[in-house]
Coordinates of N, CA, C and O in Angstrom, one line a residue:
V1 N 0.9 -1.2 0.0 CA 0.0 0.0 0.0 C 0.9 1.2 0.0 O 1.8 1.3 0.8
I2 N 0.6 2.1 -0.9 CA 1.4 3.4 -1.0 C 0.6 4.5 -0.3 O -0.6 4.7 -0.6
R3 N 1.2 5.2 0.6 CA 0.5 6.3 1.2 C 0.9 7.7 0.6 O 2.0 7.9 0.1
R4 N -0.1 8.6 0.5 CA 0.2 9.9 -0.1 C 1.1 10.7 0.7 O 1.7 11.6 0.1
D5 N 1.3 10.4 2.0 CA 2.2 11.2 2.8 C 3.6 10.6 2.9 O 4.4 10.9 3.7
L6 N 3.9 9.7 1.9 CA 5.2 9.0 1.9 C 6.3 10.0 1.6 O 6.3 10.6 0.5
N7 N 7.2 10.2 2.5 CA 8.3 11.1 2.3 C 9.6 10.4 1.9 O 10.3 10.9 1.0
Y8 N 9.9 9.3 2.6 CA 11.1 8.6 2.3 C 10.8 7.1 2.2 O 10.0 6.6 2.9
V9 N 11.6 6.4 1.3 CA 11.6 5.0 1.3 C 12.9 4.6 2.0 O 14.0 5.0 1.6
R10 N 12.8 3.8 3.0 CA 13.9 3.4 3.8 C 14.4 2.0 3.5 O 13.5 1.1 3.4
A11 N 15.7 1.8 3.3 CA 16.2 0.4 3.0 C 16.2 -0.4 4.3 O 16.5 0.0 5.4
V12 N 16.0 -1.7 4.0 CA 16.0 -2.7 5.1 C 16.9 -3.9 4.7 O 17.0 -4.1 3.5
D13 N 17.5 -4.6 5.7 CA 18.2 -5.8 5.3 C 17.3 -7.0 5.2 O 16.1 -6.9 5.3
D14 N 17.9 -8.1 5.0 CA 17.1 -9.4 4.8 C 16.2 -9.7 6.0 O 15.2 -10.3 5.9
G15 N 16.6 -9.2 7.2 CA 15.9 -9.5 8.4 C 14.8 -8.5 8.7 O 14.0 -8.6 9.7
G16 N 14.7 -7.4 7.8 CA 13.7 -6.4 8.0 C 14.2 -5.2 8.9 O 13.4 -4.3 9.1
K17 N 15.4 -5.2 9.2 CA 16.0 -4.1 10.1 C 16.5 -3.0 9.2 O 17.1 -3.2 8.2
E18 N 16.1 -1.7 9.5 CA 16.5 -0.6 8.7 C 18.0 -0.5 8.7 O 18.7 -0.6 9.7
T19 N 18.5 -0.1 7.5 CA 20.0 0.0 7.3 C 20.4 1.5 7.5 O 21.6 1.7 7.6
G20 N 19.5 2.4 7.6 CA 19.9 3.8 7.7 C 19.8 4.6 6.4 O 20.0 5.8 6.4
Q21 N 19.7 3.9 5.3 CA 19.7 4.5 4.0 C 18.2 4.9 3.7 O 17.3 4.1 4.0
A22 N 18.0 6.1 3.1 CA 16.7 6.5 2.7 C 16.8 7.3 1.5 O 17.8 8.0 1.2
I23 N 15.7 7.3 0.7 CA 15.6 8.0 -0.6 C 14.2 8.5 -0.8 O 13.3 7.8 -0.4
T24 N 14.0 9.6 -1.5 CA 12.7 10.0 -1.9 C 12.3 9.4 -3.3 O 13.1 9.0 -4.0
L25 N 11.0 9.4 -3.5 CA 10.5 8.7 -4.8 C 11.0 9.5 -6.0 O 11.0 8.9 -7.1
D26 N 11.3 10.7 -5.9 CA 11.8 11.5 -7.1 C 13.3 11.2 -7.4 O 13.8 11.7 -8.4
Q27 N 14.0 10.5 -6.6 CA 15.4 10.2 -6.8 C 15.7 8.8 -7.4 O 16.8 8.5 -7.6
F28 N 14.7 8.0 -7.6 CA 14.9 6.7 -8.1 C 15.2 6.8 -9.6 O 14.7 7.7 -10.3
N29 N 16.0 5.9 -10.1 CA 16.3 5.8 -11.6 C 15.1 5.0 -12.3 O 14.9 5.3 -13.4
S30 N 14.5 4.1 -11.6 CA 13.4 3.4 -12.1 C 12.5 2.8 -11.0 O 13.0 2.6 -9.9
I31 N 11.2 2.7 -11.3 CA 10.2 2.2 -10.3 C 9.4 1.2 -11.1 O 8.7 1.6 -12.1
L32 N 9.3 0.0 -10.6 CA 8.5 -1.1 -11.2 C 7.5 -1.5 -10.2 O 7.8 -2.0 -9.1
I33 N 6.2 -1.4 -10.5 CA 5.1 -1.8 -9.6 C 4.6 -3.2 -10.1 O 4.1 -3.3 -11.2
L34 N 4.8 -4.2 -9.3 CA 4.4 -5.6 -9.7 C 3.0 -5.9 -9.2 O 2.5 -5.3 -8.2
A35 N 2.3 -6.7 -9.9 CA 0.9 -7.2 -9.6 C 1.0 -7.9 -8.2 O 2.0 -8.5 -7.9
D36 N -0.1 -7.9 -7.5 CA -0.2 -8.5 -6.2 C -0.4 -10.0 -6.3 O -1.5 -10.5 -6.4
A37 N 0.7 -10.8 -6.4 CA 0.6 -12.2 -6.5 C -0.1 -12.9 -5.4 O -0.8 -13.9 -5.6
V38 N 0.1 -12.4 -4.2 CA -0.6 -13.0 -3.0 C -2.1 -12.8 -3.1 O -2.8 -13.8 -2.8
A39 N -2.6 -11.7 -3.6 CA -4.0 -11.5 -3.7 C -4.6 -12.5 -4.8 O -5.7 -13.0 -4.6
I40 N -3.8 -12.7 -5.8 CA -4.3 -13.6 -6.9 C -4.4 -15.0 -6.3 O -5.3 -15.8 -6.5
E41 N -3.3 -15.4 -5.5 CA -3.3 -16.7 -4.9 C -4.5 -16.9 -3.9 O -5.0 -18.0 -3.7
N42 N -4.9 -15.8 -3.3 CA -6.1 -15.8 -2.4 C -7.4 -15.6 -3.0 O -8.4 -15.4 -2.3
G43 N -7.4 -15.7 -4.4 CA -8.7 -15.6 -5.1 C -9.1 -14.3 -5.7 O -10.2 -14.2 -6.2
A44 N -8.3 -13.3 -5.5 CA -8.7 -12.0 -6.1 C -8.6 -12.1 -7.6 O -7.9 -12.9 -8.2
N45 N -9.5 -11.3 -8.3 CA -9.4 -11.3 -9.8 C -8.4 -10.4 -10.3 O -7.9 -9.5 -9.6
M46 N -8.1 -10.5 -11.6 CA -7.0 -9.7 -12.2 C -7.4 -8.2 -12.2 O -6.5 -7.4 -12.0
M47 N -8.6 -7.9 -12.4 CA -9.0 -6.5 -12.4 C -8.8 -5.8 -11.1 O -8.3 -4.7 -11.1
S48 N -9.0 -6.5 -10.0 CA -8.8 -5.8 -8.7 C -7.3 -5.7 -8.4 O -6.9 -4.7 -7.8
C49 N -6.5 -6.6 -8.9 CA -5.1 -6.5 -8.8 C -4.5 -5.3 -9.6 O -3.7 -4.6 -9.2
D50 N -5.1 -5.2 -10.8 CA -4.7 -4.1 -11.7 C -5.1 -2.8 -11.1 O -4.4 -1.8 -11.2
S51 N -6.3 -2.7 -10.4 CA -6.7 -1.5 -9.7 C -5.7 -1.1 -8.7 O -5.4 0.1 -8.6
R52 N -5.2 -2.0 -7.9 CA -4.2 -1.7 -6.9 C -2.9 -1.2 -7.6 O -2.3 -0.2 -7.1
S53 N -2.5 -1.9 -8.6 CA -1.3 -1.4 -9.3 C -1.5 0.0 -9.9 O -0.6 0.8 -9.8
L54 N -2.6 0.2 -10.5 CA -2.9 1.5 -11.2 C -3.0 2.6 -10.1 O -2.4 3.7 -10.3
S55 N -3.6 2.3 -9.0 CA -3.7 3.4 -8.0 C -2.3 3.7 -7.4 O -2.0 4.8 -7.1
S56 N -1.5 2.6 -7.2 CA -0.1 2.9 -6.7 C 0.7 3.7 -7.7 O 1.4 4.6 -7.3
L57 N 0.5 3.4 -9.0 CA 1.2 4.2 -10.0 C 0.8 5.6 -10.0 O 1.7 6.5 -10.0
L58 N -0.5 5.9 -9.9 CA -1.0 7.3 -9.9 C -0.5 8.0 -8.6 O -0.1 9.2 -8.7
I59 N -0.5 7.3 -7.5 CA -0.1 8.0 -6.2 C 1.4 8.3 -6.3 O 1.9 9.4 -5.9
I60 N 2.2 7.3 -6.8 CA 3.7 7.6 -6.9 C 3.9 8.7 -7.9 O 4.8 9.6 -7.6
Q61 N 3.2 8.8 -9.0 CA 3.4 9.9 -9.9 C 3.1 11.2 -9.3 O 3.8 12.3 -9.4
D62 N 2.0 11.3 -8.4 CA 1.6 12.5 -7.7 C 2.7 12.9 -6.7 O 3.0 14.1 -6.6
I63 N 3.2 11.9 -6.0 CA 4.2 12.2 -5.0 C 5.5 12.8 -5.7 O 6.1 13.8 -5.3
Q64 N 5.9 12.1 -6.8 CA 7.0 12.6 -7.5 C 6.9 14.0 -8.0 O 7.8 14.8 -8.0
K65 N 5.7 14.3 -8.5 CA 5.4 15.6 -9.1 C 5.5 16.7 -7.9 O 6.1 17.7 -8.1
K66 N 4.9 16.4 -6.8 CA 5.0 17.3 -5.6 C 6.4 17.5 -5.2 O 6.9 18.7 -4.9
L67 N 7.2 16.5 -5.1 CA 8.6 16.6 -4.7 C 9.4 17.4 -5.7 O 10.3 18.2 -5.3
Y68 N 9.2 17.2 -6.9 CA 9.9 17.9 -8.0 C 9.6 19.4 -7.9 O 10.5 20.2 -8.0
E69 N 8.3 19.7 -7.8 CA 7.9 21.1 -7.7 C 8.4 21.8 -6.4 O 8.8 23.0 -6.5
E70 N 8.5 21.1 -5.3 CA 9.1 21.6 -4.1 C 10.6 21.9 -4.3 O 11.1 23.0 -3.9
R71 N 11.3 21.0 -4.9 CA 12.7 21.3 -5.2 C 12.9 22.4 -6.1 O 13.9 23.2 -6.0
K72 N 12.0 22.6 -7.1 CA 12.1 23.7 -8.0 C 11.9 25.0 -7.3 O 12.6 26.0 -7.5
K73 N 10.9 25.1 -6.4 CA 10.6 26.3 -5.6 C 11.7 26.7 -4.7 O 12.0 27.8 -4.5
L74 N 12.4 25.7 -4.2 CA 13.6 25.9 -3.3 C 14.8 26.4 -4.1 O 15.8 26.8 -3.5
G75 N 14.7 26.3 -5.4 CA 15.8 26.8 -6.3 C 17.0 25.9 -6.3 O 18.1 26.3 -6.6
E76 N 16.8 24.6 -6.1 CA 17.9 23.6 -6.2 C 18.4 23.5 -7.6 O 17.6 23.6 -8.6
Q77 N 19.7 23.4 -7.8 CA 20.3 23.3 -9.1 C 20.3 21.8 -9.6 O 20.3 20.9 -8.8
D78 N 20.4 21.7 -10.8 CA 20.5 20.3 -11.5 C 19.4 19.4 -11.1 O 19.6 18.2 -10.7
I79 N 18.2 19.9 -11.0 CA 17.0 19.0 -10.7 C 16.7 18.2 -12.0 O 16.5 18.8 -13.0
Q80 N 16.6 16.9 -11.8 CA 16.2 16.1 -12.9 C 14.8 15.7 -12.8 O 14.2 15.5 -11.7
L81 N 14.1 15.5 -13.9 CA 12.7 15.1 -13.9 C 12.7 13.7 -13.3 O 13.6 12.9 -13.6
P82 N 11.7 13.4 -12.5 CA 11.6 12.0 -11.9 C 11.4 11.0 -13.0 O 10.8 11.3 -14.0
C83 N 11.8 9.7 -12.7 CA 11.5 8.6 -13.7 C 10.0 8.4 -13.8 O 9.3 8.7 -12.9
S84 N 9.7 7.7 -14.9 CA 8.3 7.4 -15.0 C 8.1 6.0 -14.5 O 8.7 5.0 -15.0
P85 N 7.2 5.8 -13.5 CA 7.0 4.4 -12.9 C 6.4 3.5 -14.0 O 5.6 4.0 -14.8
I86 N 6.7 2.2 -13.9 CA 6.1 1.2 -14.8 C 5.3 0.3 -14.0 O 5.8 -0.2 -12.9
S87 N 4.1 -0.1 -14.4 CA 3.2 -0.9 -13.6 C 2.9 -2.2 -14.4 O 2.7 -2.2 -15.6
E88 N 2.9 -3.3 -13.7 CA 2.5 -4.6 -14.4 C 1.0 -4.7 -14.4 O 0.3 -4.5 -13.4
I89 N 0.5 -4.9 -15.6 CA -1.0 -5.0 -15.8 C -1.3 -6.4 -16.2 O -0.7 -6.9 -17.1
L90 N -2.3 -7.1 -15.6 CA -2.6 -8.5 -15.9 C -3.8 -8.6 -16.9 O -3.8 -9.5 -17.8
D91 N -4.8 -7.7 -16.8 CA -6.0 -7.8 -17.6 C -5.9 -6.8 -18.7 O -5.8 -5.6 -18.5
S92 N -6.2 -7.2 -20.0 CA -6.1 -6.3 -21.1 C -7.2 -5.3 -21.1 O -7.0 -4.2 -21.7
R93 N -8.3 -5.5 -20.3 CA -9.3 -4.5 -20.2 C -8.9 -3.3 -19.5 O -9.5 -2.2 -19.6
T94 N -7.9 -3.4 -18.6 CA -7.3 -2.3 -17.9 C -6.6 -1.3 -18.8 O -6.5 -0.1 -18.4
K95 N -6.2 -1.7 -19.9 CA -5.5 -0.9 -20.9 C -6.3 0.4 -21.2 O -5.7 1.5 -21.3
S96 N -7.6 0.3 -21.3 CA -8.4 1.5 -21.6 C -8.4 2.5 -20.4 O -8.4 3.7 -20.6
L97 N -8.3 2.0 -19.2 CA -8.2 2.9 -18.0 C -6.9 3.6 -18.0 O -6.8 4.8 -17.6
L98 N -5.8 2.9 -18.5 CA -4.5 3.6 -18.6 C -4.5 4.8 -19.5 O -3.9 5.8 -19.2
A99 N -5.2 4.6 -20.6 CA -5.3 5.7 -21.6 C -6.1 6.9 -21.0 O -5.7 8.1 -21.1
V100 N -7.1 6.6 -20.2 CA -7.9 7.7 -19.6 C -7.1 8.4 -18.5 O -7.1 9.7 -18.4
A101 N -6.3 7.7 -17.8 CA -5.4 8.2 -16.7 C -4.1 8.8 -17.3 O -3.3 9.3 -16.5
N102 N -3.9 8.7 -18.6 CA -2.7 9.2 -19.2 C -1.4 8.6 -18.7 O -0.4 9.2 -18.4
C103 N -1.5 7.3 -18.4 CA -0.4 6.5 -18.0 C 0.2 5.7 -19.1 O -0.5 4.9 -19.8
K104 N 1.5 6.0 -19.4 CA 2.1 5.3 -20.5 C 3.1 4.2 -20.1 O 3.5 3.4 -20.9
G105 N 3.4 4.1 -18.8 CA 4.3 3.1 -18.3 C 3.6 1.9 -17.8 O 3.2 1.9 -16.6
Y106 N 3.5 0.9 -18.6 CA 2.9 -0.4 -18.2 C 3.4 -1.6 -19.0 O 4.0 -1.4 -20.1
I107 N 3.3 -2.7 -18.4 CA 3.7 -4.0 -19.0 C 2.6 -4.9 -18.9 O 2.0 -5.2 -17.8
M108 N 2.1 -5.4 -20.0 CA 1.0 -6.4 -20.1 C 1.7 -7.8 -20.0 O 1.9 -8.4 -21.0
S109 N 2.0 -8.2 -18.8 CA 2.8 -9.4 -18.6 C 2.1 -10.7 -19.1 O 2.7 -11.5 -19.7
N110 N 0.8 -10.8 -18.9 CA 0.1 -12.0 -19.4 C 0.1 -12.0 -20.9 O 0.2 -13.1 -21.5
Q111 N 0.1 -10.8 -21.6 CA 0.1 -10.8 -23.0 C 1.5 -11.2 -23.5 O 1.6 -12.0 -24.5
I112 N 2.6 -10.8 -22.8 CA 3.9 -11.3 -23.2 C 4.1 -12.8 -23.1 O 4.6 -13.4 -24.0
I113 N 3.6 -13.3 -22.0 CA 3.7 -14.7 -21.7 C 2.9 -15.5 -22.8 O 3.3 -16.5 -23.3
S114 N 1.7 -15.0 -23.1 CA 0.8 -15.7 -24.1 C 1.6 -15.6 -25.5 O 1.5 -16.6 -26.2
S115 N 2.2 -14.5 -25.8 CA 2.9 -14.4 -27.1 C 4.1 -15.4 -27.1 O 4.3 -16.1 -28.2
V116 N 4.8 -15.6 -26.0 CA 5.9 -16.5 -26.0 C 5.4 -17.9 -26.1 O 6.0 -18.7 -26.9
I117 N 4.4 -18.3 -25.5 CA 3.8 -19.6 -25.6 C 3.3 -19.9 -27.0 O 3.6 -21.0 -27.5
A118 N 2.7 -18.9 -27.6 CA 2.2 -19.1 -29.0 C 3.4 -19.3 -29.9 O 3.4 -20.2 -30.8
Q119 N 4.5 -18.5 -29.8 CA 5.7 -18.7 -30.6 C 6.3 -20.0 -30.5 O 6.7 -20.7 -31.5
V120 N 6.5 -20.5 -29.2 CA 7.1 -21.8 -29.0 C 6.2 -22.9 -29.5 O 6.7 -23.9 -30.0
S121 N 4.9 -22.8 -29.4 CA 4.0 -23.9 -29.9 C 4.1 -23.9 -31.4 O 4.0 -25.0 -32.0
E122 N 4.3 -22.8 -32.1 CA 4.5 -22.8 -33.6 C 5.8 -23.3 -34.0 O 5.9 -24.0 -35.0
E123 N 6.9 -22.9 -33.3 CA 8.2 -23.3 -33.7 C 9.1 -23.6 -32.4 O 9.5 -22.7 -31.7
K124 N 9.2 -24.9 -32.1 CA 9.9 -25.3 -30.9 C 11.3 -24.8 -30.7 O 11.8 -24.5 -29.6
D125 N 12.0 -24.6 -31.9 CA 13.4 -24.2 -31.8 C 13.6 -22.7 -31.3 O 14.6 -22.4 -30.8
I126 N 12.5 -22.0 -31.4 CA 12.6 -20.6 -30.9 C 12.7 -20.5 -29.4 O 13.1 -19.5 -28.8
N127 N 12.4 -21.6 -28.7 CA 12.4 -21.6 -27.3 C 13.9 -21.3 -26.8 O 14.0 -20.7 -25.7
I128 N 14.8 -21.8 -27.5 CA 16.2 -21.6 -27.1 C 16.6 -20.1 -27.1 O 17.1 -19.5 -26.2
V129 N 16.1 -19.4 -28.2 CA 16.4 -18.0 -28.3 C 15.6 -17.2 -27.3 O 16.2 -16.3 -26.6
L130 N 14.3 -17.5 -27.1 CA 13.5 -16.8 -26.1 C 14.0 -17.0 -24.7 O 14.0 -16.1 -23.9
R131 N 14.5 -18.2 -24.4 CA 15.0 -18.5 -23.0 C 16.2 -17.6 -22.8 O 16.4 -17.0 -21.7
E132 N 17.1 -17.4 -23.8 CA 18.3 -16.6 -23.6 C 17.9 -15.1 -23.5 O 18.5 -14.4 -22.6
I133 N 17.0 -14.7 -24.2 CA 16.6 -13.2 -24.2 C 15.8 -12.9 -22.9 O 16.0 -11.8 -22.3
L134 N 14.9 -13.8 -22.5 CA 14.0 -13.4 -21.4 C 14.5 -13.8 -20.0 O 13.8 -13.5 -19.0
T135 N 15.6 -14.5 -19.8 CA 16.1 -14.8 -18.5 C 17.0 -13.6 -17.9 O 17.5 -12.8 -18.7
A136 N 17.1 -13.6 -16.6 CA 17.9 -12.6 -16.0 C 19.3 -12.6 -16.4 O 20.0 -11.5 -16.5
D137 N 19.8 -13.8 -16.7 CA 21.2 -13.9 -17.1 C 21.4 -13.9 -18.7 O 22.4 -14.3 -19.2
G138 N 20.3 -13.4 -19.3 CA 20.3 -13.4 -20.8 C 21.3 -12.5 -21.5 O 22.1 -11.9 -20.8
S139 N 21.1 -12.3 -22.7 CA 22.0 -11.5 -23.5 C 22.0 -10.0 -23.1 O 21.0 -9.5 -22.7
E140 N 23.1 -9.4 -23.2 CA 23.2 -7.9 -22.9 C 24.0 -7.3 -24.0 O 24.8 -7.9 -24.7
T141 N 23.7 -6.0 -24.2 CA 24.3 -5.2 -25.2 C 25.2 -4.2 -24.5 O 24.7 -3.5 -23.6
Y142 N 26.4 -4.1 -24.9 CA 27.4 -3.1 -24.3 C 27.8 -2.1 -25.4 O 28.1 -2.6 -26.5
I143 N 27.9 -0.9 -25.1 CA 28.4 0.1 -26.0 C 29.7 0.6 -25.5 O 29.8 1.0 -24.4
R144 N 30.7 0.4 -26.3 CA 32.1 0.7 -25.9 C 32.6 1.8 -26.8 O 32.3 1.9 -28.0
S145 N 33.5 2.6 -26.3 CA 34.2 3.6 -27.0 C 35.1 3.0 -28.1 O 35.8 2.0 -27.8
V146 N 35.1 3.5 -29.3 CA 36.0 3.0 -30.3 C 37.4 3.1 -30.0 O 38.3 2.3 -30.4
S147 N 37.8 4.0 -29.0 CA 39.2 4.2 -28.6 C 39.7 2.9 -27.9 O 40.9 2.8 -27.8
R148 N 38.8 2.1 -27.4 CA 39.3 0.8 -26.8 C 39.9 -0.1 -27.8 O 40.6 -1.0 -27.5
F149 N 39.5 0.0 -29.1 CA 39.9 -0.9 -30.1 C 40.8 -0.3 -31.2 O 41.5 -1.0 -31.9
V150 N 40.8 1.0 -31.3 CA 41.6 1.7 -32.3 C 42.4 2.9 -31.7 O 41.8 3.6 -30.8
D151 N 43.6 3.0 -32.1 CA 44.4 4.2 -31.6 C 44.0 5.4 -32.4 O 44.3 5.5 -33.5
L152 N 43.3 6.3 -31.7 CA 42.7 7.5 -32.4 C 43.8 8.5 -32.7 O 43.6 9.4 -33.6
K153 N 44.9 8.5 -32.0 CA 46.0 9.5 -32.2 C 46.9 9.1 -33.4 O 47.6 10.0 -33.9
K154 N 46.8 7.9 -33.8 CA 47.7 7.4 -34.9 C 47.1 7.9 -36.2 O 45.9 7.8 -36.5
E155 N 48.0 8.5 -37.0 CA 47.5 9.0 -38.3 C 47.4 7.8 -39.3 O 48.1 6.8 -39.3
S156 N 46.4 7.9 -40.2 CA 46.1 6.9 -41.1 C 47.0 7.0 -42.4 O 47.5 7.9 -42.8

């Protein structure tokens, strides 16, 4: 549950004890709101889980906006726009609510999973490629400076 008066997010260790580190919602590089898996296991429908995710998304955006405006008023230098939170959406019918609420950051996880299953059922060999792309240890792209490979000071 996200509260509108949330000022700081405090870090905790594995045992739940505070580490002393704290950050405001406008200082995050990324925010991902996941669907409530426990509610689904307890019989809640996808629409109610999406409602929770969407309300959390809107509250976080509101808090970020207020924090950003406060920093601007105080005249702080080098203020960056807060990141756009991304919410996991389970039911495709929720997509129309997102458009009304002007929310662009969402992931239709069930749709992605359905697409993967459909592709694998059509062509079993694609499973190897999808497994590599979609796992946490999957492929990564690195951009390196050309100076690592070529001496730029050397005349041609």
